[in-house]
Amino acid sequence: MERKLKDLKPGERAVIVKVKGGGATSRRLMDMGVTKGAEVMIRKVAPLGDPIEVNIRGYELSFRKEEAENIIVE
């Protein structure tokens, strides 16, 4: 079973394996540094699970749950 970014809990770290999908959303994520091999750490998750705040490549990003669903980690 593949792990997705949305499945991680605050404080957990993982390495990005793949960004699924295509088109503008995938391109936008890659432009922000969400690429294969990047380490990501979950900072916090909103009470209802949306958005998810992460640290990646030395800066902070927030992802919607739908975006985090397409980021596969290990």
Backbone as JSON, one array per atom type, in Angstrom:
{
  "sequence": "MERKLKDLKPGERAVIVKVKGGGATSRRLMDMGVTKGAEVMIRKVAPLGDPIEVNIRGYELSFRKEEAENIIVE",
  "N": [[0.84, -1.19, 0.0], [0.59, 2.17, -0.84], [1.88, 5.07, 0.77], [0.46, 8.21, 1.47], [0.86, 11.76, 1.47], [-1.19, 12.99, 2.89], [-1.79, 11.12, 4.82], [0.06, 11.24, 6.85], [1.07, 12.14, 10.19], [1.29, 15.02, 12.44], [4.64, 16.07, 12.97], [5.79, 13.83, 11.81], [8.15, 12.61, 9.41], [8.98, 12.25, 5.95], [9.96, 11.0, 2.7], [9.51, 12.23, -0.53], [8.2, 10.26, -3.07], [6.81, 10.28, -5.44], [4.78, 12.39, -7.52], [1.54, 12.23, -8.24], [-0.8, 12.35, -10.98], [-1.4, 15.02, -13.29], [-0.98, 17.84, -15.48], [-1.87, 21.25, -14.65], [-1.99, 21.37, -11.81], [-0.15, 19.42, -10.88], [2.19, 20.46, -12.04], [2.36, 22.93, -10.71], [2.8, 22.07, -8.06], [5.33, 20.87, -8.37], [6.82, 23.11, -9.14], [6.88, 24.42, -6.72], [8.72, 22.98, -5.34], [8.07, 20.42, -4.64], [9.17, 17.61, -5.24], [10.48, 14.45, -6.42], [12.39, 12.73, -4.02], [12.66, 14.83, -2.21], [12.7, 15.79, 1.2], [10.06, 15.87, 3.53], [8.3, 17.35, 6.23], [5.64, 17.08, 8.46], [4.04, 19.79, 9.8], [1.63, 20.78, 11.01], [-1.85, 19.83, 11.18], [-4.99, 20.89, 10.2], [-7.97, 20.96, 12.27], [-10.14, 19.65, 10.91], [-8.71, 18.34, 9.02], [-7.91, 19.77, 6.79], [-6.4, 22.7, 5.86], [-3.11, 21.13, 5.35], [-0.1, 21.71, 6.9], [3.3, 21.91, 5.99], [6.89, 21.42, 6.22], [9.3, 21.87, 3.8], [12.2, 21.61, 1.92], [13.36, 23.72, 3.37], [11.39, 25.69, 3.7], [7.97, 26.71, 4.44], [4.87, 25.23, 3.55], [1.4, 25.06, 2.65], [-1.0, 22.61, 2.07], [-3.94, 21.6, 0.32], [-6.25, 19.03, 1.11], [-6.89, 17.48, -1.14], [-4.69, 17.91, -2.81], [-2.61, 16.84, -1.26], [-3.31, 14.21, -1.38], [-2.33, 13.34, -3.8], [0.4, 13.18, -3.49], [2.89, 10.96, -3.11], [4.61, 9.22, -0.59], [7.48, 7.87, 1.26]],
  "CA": [[0.0, 0.0, 0.0], [1.39, 3.39, -0.9], [1.55, 6.11, 1.75], [0.23, 9.53, 0.88], [1.18, 12.86, 2.37], [-2.34, 13.26, 3.74], [-1.87, 10.09, 5.86], [1.06, 11.47, 7.89], [0.66, 12.88, 11.39], [2.23, 16.09, 12.78], [5.95, 15.63, 13.46], [6.34, 12.76, 10.98], [8.96, 12.97, 8.24], [8.95, 11.27, 4.86], [10.6, 11.42, 1.46], [8.58, 12.17, -1.65], [8.52, 9.24, -4.06], [6.17, 10.59, -6.71], [3.62, 13.27, -7.53], [0.61, 11.66, -9.21], [-1.64, 13.29, -11.72], [-0.74, 15.78, -14.35], [-1.58, 19.14, -15.72], [-1.47, 22.46, -13.93], [-1.8, 21.12, -10.38], [1.13, 18.72, -10.74], [3.25, 21.42, -12.4], [2.44, 23.91, -9.64], [3.46, 21.42, -6.94], [6.76, 20.71, -8.69], [7.4, 24.45, -9.11], [7.05, 24.78, -5.31], [9.75, 22.13, -4.76], [7.53, 19.1, -4.29], [9.73, 16.72, -6.26], [11.0, 13.17, -5.96], [13.6, 12.8, -3.21], [12.61, 15.92, -1.23], [12.19, 15.4, 2.52], [8.94, 16.69, 3.98], [7.92, 17.13, 7.63], [4.31, 17.62, 8.74], [4.03, 20.74, 10.92], [0.34, 20.63, 11.67], [-3.01, 19.51, 10.35], [-6.18, 21.56, 10.71], [-8.87, 20.02, 12.96], [-10.92, 18.84, 9.97], [-7.79, 17.72, 8.07], [-7.67, 20.6, 5.61], [-5.21, 22.28, 5.12], [-1.99, 20.46, 5.98], [1.1, 22.55, 6.82], [4.52, 21.11, 5.95], [8.2, 22.02, 5.95], [9.95, 21.2, 2.68], [13.3, 22.39, 1.33], [13.66, 24.91, 4.16], [10.31, 26.64, 3.82], [6.68, 26.15, 4.84], [3.79, 25.22, 2.56], [0.12, 24.49, 3.05], [-1.63, 21.84, 0.99], [-5.31, 21.15, 0.47], [-6.31, 17.57, 1.24], [-6.88, 16.89, -2.49], [-3.31, 17.97, -3.31], [-1.83, 15.89, -0.47], [-3.71, 12.87, -1.83], [-1.53, 13.01, -4.99], [1.83, 13.14, -3.17], [3.22, 9.64, -2.56], [5.82, 9.31, 0.24], [7.95, 6.63, 1.9]],
  "C": [[0.88, 1.25, 0.0], [0.9, 4.4, 0.14], [1.42, 7.44, 1.03], [0.52, 10.59, 1.93], [0.04, 13.12, 3.35], [-2.47, 12.27, 4.9], [-0.9, 10.32, 7.01], [0.49, 12.32, 9.02], [1.68, 13.99, 11.68], [3.51, 15.54, 13.42], [6.57, 14.52, 12.63], [7.1, 13.33, 9.8], [8.85, 11.86, 7.21], [9.68, 11.85, 3.66], [9.6, 11.24, 0.32], [9.09, 11.17, -2.68], [8.01, 9.66, -5.43], [5.03, 11.58, -6.5], [2.7, 12.74, -8.63], [-0.18, 12.75, -9.91], [-0.84, 13.99, -12.8], [-1.37, 17.15, -14.46], [-1.06, 20.23, -14.8], [-1.2, 22.21, -12.45], [-0.45, 20.45, -10.12], [2.3, 19.66, -11.02], [3.45, 22.44, -11.29], [3.14, 23.32, -8.41], [4.96, 21.28, -7.18], [7.47, 22.06, -8.69], [7.67, 24.91, -7.67], [8.1, 23.91, -4.62], [9.3, 20.77, -4.32], [7.95, 18.14, -5.39], [10.26, 15.45, -5.61], [12.3, 13.38, -5.19], [13.61, 13.9, -2.16], [12.05, 15.39, 0.09], [11.12, 16.39, 2.95], [8.63, 16.33, 5.43], [6.56, 17.8, 7.86], [4.4, 18.52, 9.97], [2.74, 20.63, 11.7], [-0.76, 20.37, 10.65], [-4.2, 20.2, 11.0], [-7.13, 20.54, 11.33], [-9.7, 19.13, 12.02], [-10.05, 18.23, 8.87], [-7.46, 18.54, 6.85], [-7.51, 22.05, 6.04], [-4.18, 21.56, 6.0], [-0.77, 21.36, 5.8], [2.34, 21.66, 6.9], [5.76, 22.0, 5.84], [8.81, 21.2, 4.83], [11.0, 22.14, 2.1], [13.54, 23.72, 2.05], [12.57, 25.96, 4.22], [9.0, 25.93, 4.13], [5.65, 26.29, 3.72], [2.53, 24.68, 3.19], [-0.48, 23.81, 1.83], [-3.08, 21.58, 1.33], [-5.25, 19.62, 0.54], [-6.23, 16.89, -0.13], [-5.46, 16.86, -3.08], [-2.45, 16.93, -2.58], [-2.13, 14.44, -0.85], [-2.83, 12.4, -3.0], [-0.03, 12.95, -4.73], [2.13, 11.84, -2.44], [4.57, 9.76, -1.84], [6.24, 7.94, 0.75], [8.64, 6.97, 3.19]]
}
